[in-house]
Amino acid sequence: QERAIFRPMVLLDAPETPIRLEAVRRSSYYPGRGTDVSCVLDMMIHDLDLALALNPTAPVELKARGRVEHGPFLDEAAAEVLFADGMELTADCSRLDEGRVRTMRIVYPSGEVDLDFMARTFRNTTAFALNPDYAETPDGKDPLGASVQAFLDAVRGQAPRPLVSGEEALEALDLALRVEAAAGRMTL
């Protein structure tokens, strides 16, 4: 659903590839829902998908650690991923915090974009012409609804593709499963 936010911001069309992406911190209180999977598959997968969408090269190195509190799946996880072109991704997620936080910092050769997904605000020091009013667009107001609508439009033949193709989703899932496997071997 974060692609539905990046689309009206015009961030998916940025003329540079990031050199660093920090998705620190994606956190919330223990929800009691979505606990049939790890926090990696529930929360971090969105950040992994965005990193893959912003960088055309493959992940080549991965380190991760995690913690189980309410079990049997990870409730906290942190990952560091190095991409073939040198981009570094640092991501962490937790469903053990007191409140909800969703932030991201994207470092480009020409500057940075700092996002607060909860407040729907960003700070941009690049020369990219990002849409400061993206939160007022239909996608910005309801990213989940926009994602579902884009999928339905693609199924009906009214759009060439959904926001995330099956291949892109599989790529994000593969990376998330690799993070889970690595985090299962190390604890926070």
PDB file of C-alpha atoms in Angstrom:
ATOM      1  CA  GLN A   1       0.000   0.000   0.000  1.00  0.00           C
ATOM      2  CA  GLU A   2       3.000   2.339   0.365  1.00  0.00           C
ATOM      3  CA  ARG A   3       3.342   2.376  -3.421  1.00  0.00           C
ATOM      4  CA  ALA A   4      -0.072   4.072  -3.416  1.00  0.00           C
ATOM      5  CA  ILE A   5       1.577   6.861  -1.404  1.00  0.00           C
ATOM      6  CA  PHE A   6       4.736   7.028  -3.511  1.00  0.00           C
ATOM      7  CA  ARG A   7       2.710   7.211  -6.750  1.00  0.00           C
ATOM      8  CA  PRO A   8       1.014  10.594  -6.079  1.00  0.00           C
ATOM      9  CA  MET A   9       4.226  11.898  -4.491  1.00  0.00           C
ATOM     10  CA  VAL A  10       5.911  11.044  -7.810  1.00  0.00           C
ATOM     11  CA  LEU A  11       8.698   9.387  -5.820  1.00  0.00           C
ATOM     12  CA  LEU A  12       8.591   6.183  -7.900  1.00  0.00           C
ATOM     13  CA  ASP A  13       9.666   8.342 -10.864  1.00  0.00           C
ATOM     14  CA  ALA A  14      12.676   9.907  -9.125  1.00  0.00           C
ATOM     15  CA  PRO A  15      15.538  10.398 -11.608  1.00  0.00           C
ATOM     16  CA  GLU A  16      18.114   8.845  -9.259  1.00  0.00           C
ATOM     17  CA  THR A  17      18.519   5.522  -7.502  1.00  0.00           C
ATOM     18  CA  PRO A  18      18.871   5.834  -3.731  1.00  0.00           C
ATOM     19  CA  ILE A  19      22.192   5.081  -2.099  1.00  0.00           C
ATOM     20  CA  ARG A  20      20.589   4.367   1.290  1.00  0.00           C
ATOM     21  CA  LEU A  21      17.090   3.633   2.503  1.00  0.00           C
ATOM     22  CA  GLU A  22      16.286   3.613   6.215  1.00  0.00           C
ATOM     23  CA  ALA A  23      12.917   2.256   7.240  1.00  0.00           C
ATOM     24  CA  VAL A  24      13.514   2.785  10.912  1.00  0.00           C
ATOM     25  CA  ARG A  25      11.004   2.571  12.666  1.00  0.00           C
ATOM     26  CA  ARG A  26       7.889   0.721  11.558  1.00  0.00           C
ATOM     27  CA  SER A  27       6.275  -0.106  14.855  1.00  0.00           C
ATOM     28  CA  SER A  28       2.989  -0.521  16.643  1.00  0.00           C
ATOM     29  CA  TYR A  29       1.521  -1.928  19.800  1.00  0.00           C
ATOM     30  CA  TYR A  30       0.787  -5.657  19.939  1.00  0.00           C
ATOM     31  CA  PRO A  31      -2.325  -5.838  17.776  1.00  0.00           C
ATOM     32  CA  GLY A  32      -3.719  -9.295  18.436  1.00  0.00           C
ATOM     33  CA  ARG A  33      -4.352  -9.445  14.663  1.00  0.00           C
ATOM     34  CA  GLY A  34      -1.940 -10.475  11.972  1.00  0.00           C
ATOM     35  CA  THR A  35      -0.053 -12.544  14.503  1.00  0.00           C
ATOM     36  CA  ASP A  36      -0.436 -15.662  12.388  1.00  0.00           C
ATOM     37  CA  VAL A  37       2.693 -14.413  10.585  1.00  0.00           C
ATOM     38  CA  SER A  38       5.869 -12.683  11.689  1.00  0.00           C
ATOM     39  CA  CYS A  39       6.209  -8.908  11.904  1.00  0.00           C
ATOM     40  CA  VAL A  40       8.429  -9.210   8.824  1.00  0.00           C
ATOM     41  CA  LEU A  41       5.522 -10.489   6.718  1.00  0.00           C
ATOM     42  CA  ASP A  42       2.996  -8.223   8.436  1.00  0.00           C
ATOM     43  CA  MET A  43       4.959  -4.959   8.525  1.00  0.00           C
ATOM     44  CA  MET A  44       8.498  -4.969   7.087  1.00  0.00           C
ATOM     45  CA  ILE A  45       7.451  -6.439   3.735  1.00  0.00           C
ATOM     46  CA  HIS A  46       6.127  -2.994   2.712  1.00  0.00           C
ATOM     47  CA  ASP A  47       9.570  -1.452   3.204  1.00  0.00           C
ATOM     48  CA  LEU A  48      11.274  -4.328   1.416  1.00  0.00           C
ATOM     49  CA  ASP A  49       8.897  -3.864  -1.520  1.00  0.00           C
ATOM     50  CA  LEU A  50       9.643  -0.137  -1.689  1.00  0.00           C
ATOM     51  CA  ALA A  51      13.388  -0.789  -1.660  1.00  0.00           C
ATOM     52  CA  LEU A  52      12.976  -3.247  -4.516  1.00  0.00           C
ATOM     53  CA  ALA A  53      10.751  -0.763  -6.405  1.00  0.00           C
ATOM     54  CA  LEU A  54      13.306   2.041  -6.029  1.00  0.00           C
ATOM     55  CA  ASN A  55      16.358  -0.036  -6.926  1.00  0.00           C
ATOM     56  CA  PRO A  56      16.576  -2.202 -10.055  1.00  0.00           C
ATOM     57  CA  THR A  57      19.549  -4.249  -8.793  1.00  0.00           C
ATOM     58  CA  ALA A  58      19.329  -7.414  -6.727  1.00  0.00           C
ATOM     59  CA  PRO A  59      19.925  -7.795  -2.987  1.00  0.00           C
ATOM     60  CA  VAL A  60      23.326  -9.472  -2.585  1.00  0.00           C
ATOM     61  CA  GLU A  61      23.950  -9.511   1.182  1.00  0.00           C
ATOM     62  CA  LEU A  62      21.583  -9.737   4.109  1.00  0.00           C
ATOM     63  CA  LYS A  63      21.949  -9.675   7.885  1.00  0.00           C
ATOM     64  CA  ALA A  64      18.985  -9.840  10.231  1.00  0.00           C
ATOM     65  CA  ARG A  65      18.035 -10.450  13.828  1.00  0.00           C
ATOM     66  CA  GLY A  66      14.742 -10.778  15.604  1.00  0.00           C
ATOM     67  CA  ARG A  67      12.855 -11.489  18.789  1.00  0.00           C
ATOM     68  CA  VAL A  68       9.769 -13.452  19.703  1.00  0.00           C
ATOM     69  CA  GLU A  69       7.759 -12.133  22.634  1.00  0.00           C
ATOM     70  CA  HIS A  70       4.252 -13.498  22.159  1.00  0.00           C
ATOM     71  CA  GLY A  71       5.335 -16.381  19.888  1.00  0.00           C
ATOM     72  CA  PRO A  72       5.566 -18.411  17.777  1.00  0.00           C
ATOM     73  CA  PHE A  73       6.522 -15.781  15.169  1.00  0.00           C
ATOM     74  CA  LEU A  74       8.903 -12.822  15.257  1.00  0.00           C
ATOM     75  CA  ASP A  75       7.465  -9.781  17.026  1.00  0.00           C
ATOM     76  CA  GLU A  76      10.532  -7.627  16.338  1.00  0.00           C
ATOM     77  CA  ALA A  77      13.013  -7.788  13.505  1.00  0.00           C
ATOM     78  CA  ALA A  78      15.851  -5.712  12.087  1.00  0.00           C
ATOM     79  CA  ALA A  79      17.553  -6.223   8.750  1.00  0.00           C
ATOM     80  CA  GLU A  80      20.427  -4.798   6.762  1.00  0.00           C
ATOM     81  CA  VAL A  81      20.394  -5.507   3.043  1.00  0.00           C
ATOM     82  CA  LEU A  82      23.085  -4.587   0.544  1.00  0.00           C
ATOM     83  CA  PHE A  83      22.055  -4.277  -3.113  1.00  0.00           C
ATOM     84  CA  ALA A  84      24.333  -5.045  -6.072  1.00  0.00           C
ATOM     85  CA  ASP A  85      24.826  -1.348  -6.885  1.00  0.00           C
ATOM     86  CA  GLY A  86      25.851  -0.571  -3.278  1.00  0.00           C
ATOM     87  CA  MET A  87      22.515   0.751  -1.981  1.00  0.00           C
ATOM     88  CA  GLU A  88      22.062  -0.085   1.684  1.00  0.00           C
ATOM     89  CA  LEU A  89      18.686  -0.827   3.208  1.00  0.00           C
ATOM     90  CA  THR A  90      18.226  -0.724   6.956  1.00  0.00           C
ATOM     91  CA  ALA A  91      14.778  -1.765   8.139  1.00  0.00           C
ATOM     92  CA  ASP A  92      13.276  -2.667  11.453  1.00  0.00           C
ATOM     93  CA  CYS A  93       9.810  -3.414  12.674  1.00  0.00           C
ATOM     94  CA  SER A  94       8.187  -4.138  15.988  1.00  0.00           C
ATOM     95  CA  ARG A  95       4.713  -4.887  17.196  1.00  0.00           C
ATOM     96  CA  LEU A  96       5.779  -4.428  20.816  1.00  0.00           C
ATOM     97  CA  ASP A  97       5.895  -0.626  21.066  1.00  0.00           C
ATOM     98  CA  GLU A  98       3.541   1.729  22.867  1.00  0.00           C
ATOM     99  CA  GLY A  99       2.341   3.569  19.776  1.00  0.00           C
ATOM    100  CA  ARG A 100       2.402   3.469  16.001  1.00  0.00           C
ATOM    101  CA  VAL A 101       5.329   4.869  14.033  1.00  0.00           C
ATOM    102  CA  ARG A 102       5.977   4.600  10.290  1.00  0.00           C
ATOM    103  CA  THR A 103       8.967   6.569   8.996  1.00  0.00           C
ATOM    104  CA  MET A 104      11.445   6.277   6.155  1.00  0.00           C
ATOM    105  CA  ARG A 105      14.552   8.160   5.096  1.00  0.00           C
ATOM    106  CA  ILE A 106      15.712   7.823   1.508  1.00  0.00           C
ATOM    107  CA  VAL A 107      19.187   9.137   0.726  1.00  0.00           C
ATOM    108  CA  TYR A 108      19.972  10.002  -2.891  1.00  0.00           C
ATOM    109  CA  PRO A 109      23.240  11.342  -4.321  1.00  0.00           C
ATOM    110  CA  SER A 110      21.571  14.789  -4.504  1.00  0.00           C
ATOM    111  CA  GLY A 111      19.813  14.872  -1.120  1.00  0.00           C
ATOM    112  CA  GLU A 112      17.262  13.161   1.095  1.00  0.00           C
ATOM    113  CA  VAL A 113      13.567  12.514   1.383  1.00  0.00           C
ATOM    114  CA  ASP A 114      12.295  11.934   4.935  1.00  0.00           C
ATOM    115  CA  LEU A 115       8.766  10.544   5.198  1.00  0.00           C
ATOM    116  CA  ASP A 116       6.321  10.156   8.031  1.00  0.00           C
ATOM    117  CA  PHE A 117       3.656   7.752   6.765  1.00  0.00           C
ATOM    118  CA  MET A 118       1.406   8.332   9.778  1.00  0.00           C
ATOM    119  CA  ALA A 119       1.373  12.133   9.490  1.00  0.00           C
ATOM    120  CA  ARG A 120       1.468  11.882   5.676  1.00  0.00           C
ATOM    121  CA  THR A 121       4.234  14.449   5.469  1.00  0.00           C
ATOM    122  CA  PHE A 122       7.715  14.553   3.994  1.00  0.00           C
ATOM    123  CA  ARG A 123      10.814  16.722   3.886  1.00  0.00           C
ATOM    124  CA  ASN A 124      12.694  16.871   0.584  1.00  0.00           C
ATOM    125  CA  THR A 125      16.244  18.230   0.146  1.00  0.00           C
ATOM    126  CA  THR A 126      16.612  16.855  -3.399  1.00  0.00           C
ATOM    127  CA  ALA A 127      15.772  18.773  -6.564  1.00  0.00           C
ATOM    128  CA  PHE A 128      13.000  16.249  -7.351  1.00  0.00           C
ATOM    129  CA  ALA A 129       9.646  17.885  -8.042  1.00  0.00           C
ATOM    130  CA  LEU A 130       7.669  15.863  -5.495  1.00  0.00           C
ATOM    131  CA  ASN A 131       3.998  16.587  -4.923  1.00  0.00           C
ATOM    132  CA  PRO A 132       3.656  18.339  -1.535  1.00  0.00           C
ATOM    133  CA  ASP A 133      -0.129  17.816  -1.652  1.00  0.00           C
ATOM    134  CA  TYR A 134       0.011  14.061  -2.259  1.00  0.00           C
ATOM    135  CA  ALA A 135      -1.925  13.403   0.973  1.00  0.00           C
ATOM    136  CA  GLU A 136      -4.921  15.224  -0.525  1.00  0.00           C
ATOM    137  CA  THR A 137      -5.059  12.963  -3.589  1.00  0.00           C
ATOM    138  CA  PRO A 138      -7.398   9.940  -3.578  1.00  0.00           C
ATOM    139  CA  ASP A 139      -4.377   7.602  -3.288  1.00  0.00           C
ATOM    140  CA  GLY A 140      -2.894   9.693  -0.485  1.00  0.00           C
ATOM    141  CA  LYS A 141      -6.146   9.783   1.474  1.00  0.00           C
ATOM    142  CA  ASP A 142      -6.773   6.034   1.250  1.00  0.00           C
ATOM    143  CA  PRO A 143      -3.649   4.101   0.196  1.00  0.00           C
ATOM    144  CA  LEU A 144      -5.134   0.700   1.011  1.00  0.00           C
ATOM    145  CA  GLY A 145      -8.284   1.476  -0.957  1.00  0.00           C
ATOM    146  CA  ALA A 146      -6.153   2.771  -3.847  1.00  0.00           C
ATOM    147  CA  SER A 147      -4.143  -0.468  -3.856  1.00  0.00           C
ATOM    148  CA  VAL A 148      -7.294  -2.582  -3.953  1.00  0.00           C
ATOM    149  CA  GLN A 149      -8.827  -0.360  -6.658  1.00  0.00           C
ATOM    150  CA  ALA A 150      -5.682  -0.594  -8.789  1.00  0.00           C
ATOM    151  CA  PHE A 151      -5.814  -4.395  -8.508  1.00  0.00           C
ATOM    152  CA  LEU A 152      -9.497  -4.475  -9.471  1.00  0.00           C
ATOM    153  CA  ASP A 153      -8.889  -2.102 -12.398  1.00  0.00           C
ATOM    154  CA  ALA A 154      -6.131  -4.404 -13.683  1.00  0.00           C
ATOM    155  CA  VAL A 155      -8.341  -7.506 -13.321  1.00  0.00           C
ATOM    156  CA  ARG A 156     -11.143  -5.752 -15.234  1.00  0.00           C
ATOM    157  CA  GLY A 157      -8.741  -4.706 -17.996  1.00  0.00           C
ATOM    158  CA  GLN A 158      -9.132  -1.025 -17.116  1.00  0.00           C
ATOM    159  CA  ALA A 159      -5.453  -0.644 -16.170  1.00  0.00           C
ATOM    160  CA  PRO A 160      -2.356  -2.289 -17.624  1.00  0.00           C
ATOM    161  CA  ARG A 161      -1.250  -3.594 -14.215  1.00  0.00           C
ATOM    162  CA  PRO A 162      -1.906  -3.332 -10.471  1.00  0.00           C
ATOM    163  CA  LEU A 163       0.353  -1.181  -8.289  1.00  0.00           C
ATOM    164  CA  VAL A 164       2.402  -4.283  -7.492  1.00  0.00           C
ATOM    165  CA  SER A 165       2.640  -7.026 -10.096  1.00  0.00           C
ATOM    166  CA  GLY A 166       2.663 -10.691  -9.146  1.00  0.00           C
ATOM    167  CA  GLU A 167       6.367 -10.866  -9.981  1.00  0.00           C
ATOM    168  CA  GLU A 168       7.132  -7.836  -7.795  1.00  0.00           C
ATOM    169  CA  ALA A 169       5.091  -9.265  -4.926  1.00  0.00           C
ATOM    170  CA  LEU A 170       6.936 -12.573  -5.220  1.00  0.00           C
ATOM    171  CA  GLU A 171      10.271 -10.741  -5.171  1.00  0.00           C
ATOM    172  CA  ALA A 172       9.266  -8.872  -1.983  1.00  0.00           C
ATOM    173  CA  LEU A 173       7.991 -12.085  -0.401  1.00  0.00           C
ATOM    174  CA  ASP A 174      11.230 -13.886  -1.249  1.00  0.00           C
ATOM    175  CA  LEU A 175      13.278 -11.128   0.384  1.00  0.00           C
ATOM    176  CA  ALA A 176      10.979 -11.107   3.436  1.00  0.00           C
ATOM    177  CA  LEU A 177      11.358 -14.869   3.845  1.00  0.00           C
ATOM    178  CA  ARG A 178      15.134 -14.496   3.607  1.00  0.00           C
ATOM    179  CA  VAL A 179      14.992 -11.830   6.345  1.00  0.00           C
ATOM    180  CA  GLU A 180      12.843 -14.115   8.506  1.00  0.00           C
ATOM    181  CA  ALA A 181      15.248 -17.023   8.056  1.00  0.00           C
ATOM    182  CA  ALA A 182      18.277 -14.881   8.916  1.00  0.00           C
ATOM    183  CA  ALA A 183      16.513 -13.237  11.881  1.00  0.00           C
ATOM    184  CA  GLY A 184      15.519 -16.614  13.249  1.00  0.00           C
ATOM    185  CA  ARG A 185      19.201 -17.414  13.708  1.00  0.00           C
ATOM    186  CA  MET A 186      20.008 -14.246  15.688  1.00  0.00           C
ATOM    187  CA  THR A 187      18.084 -12.476  18.431  1.00  0.00           C
ATOM    188  CA  LEU A 188      17.849  -8.763  19.170  1.00  0.00           C
TER     189      LEU A 188
END
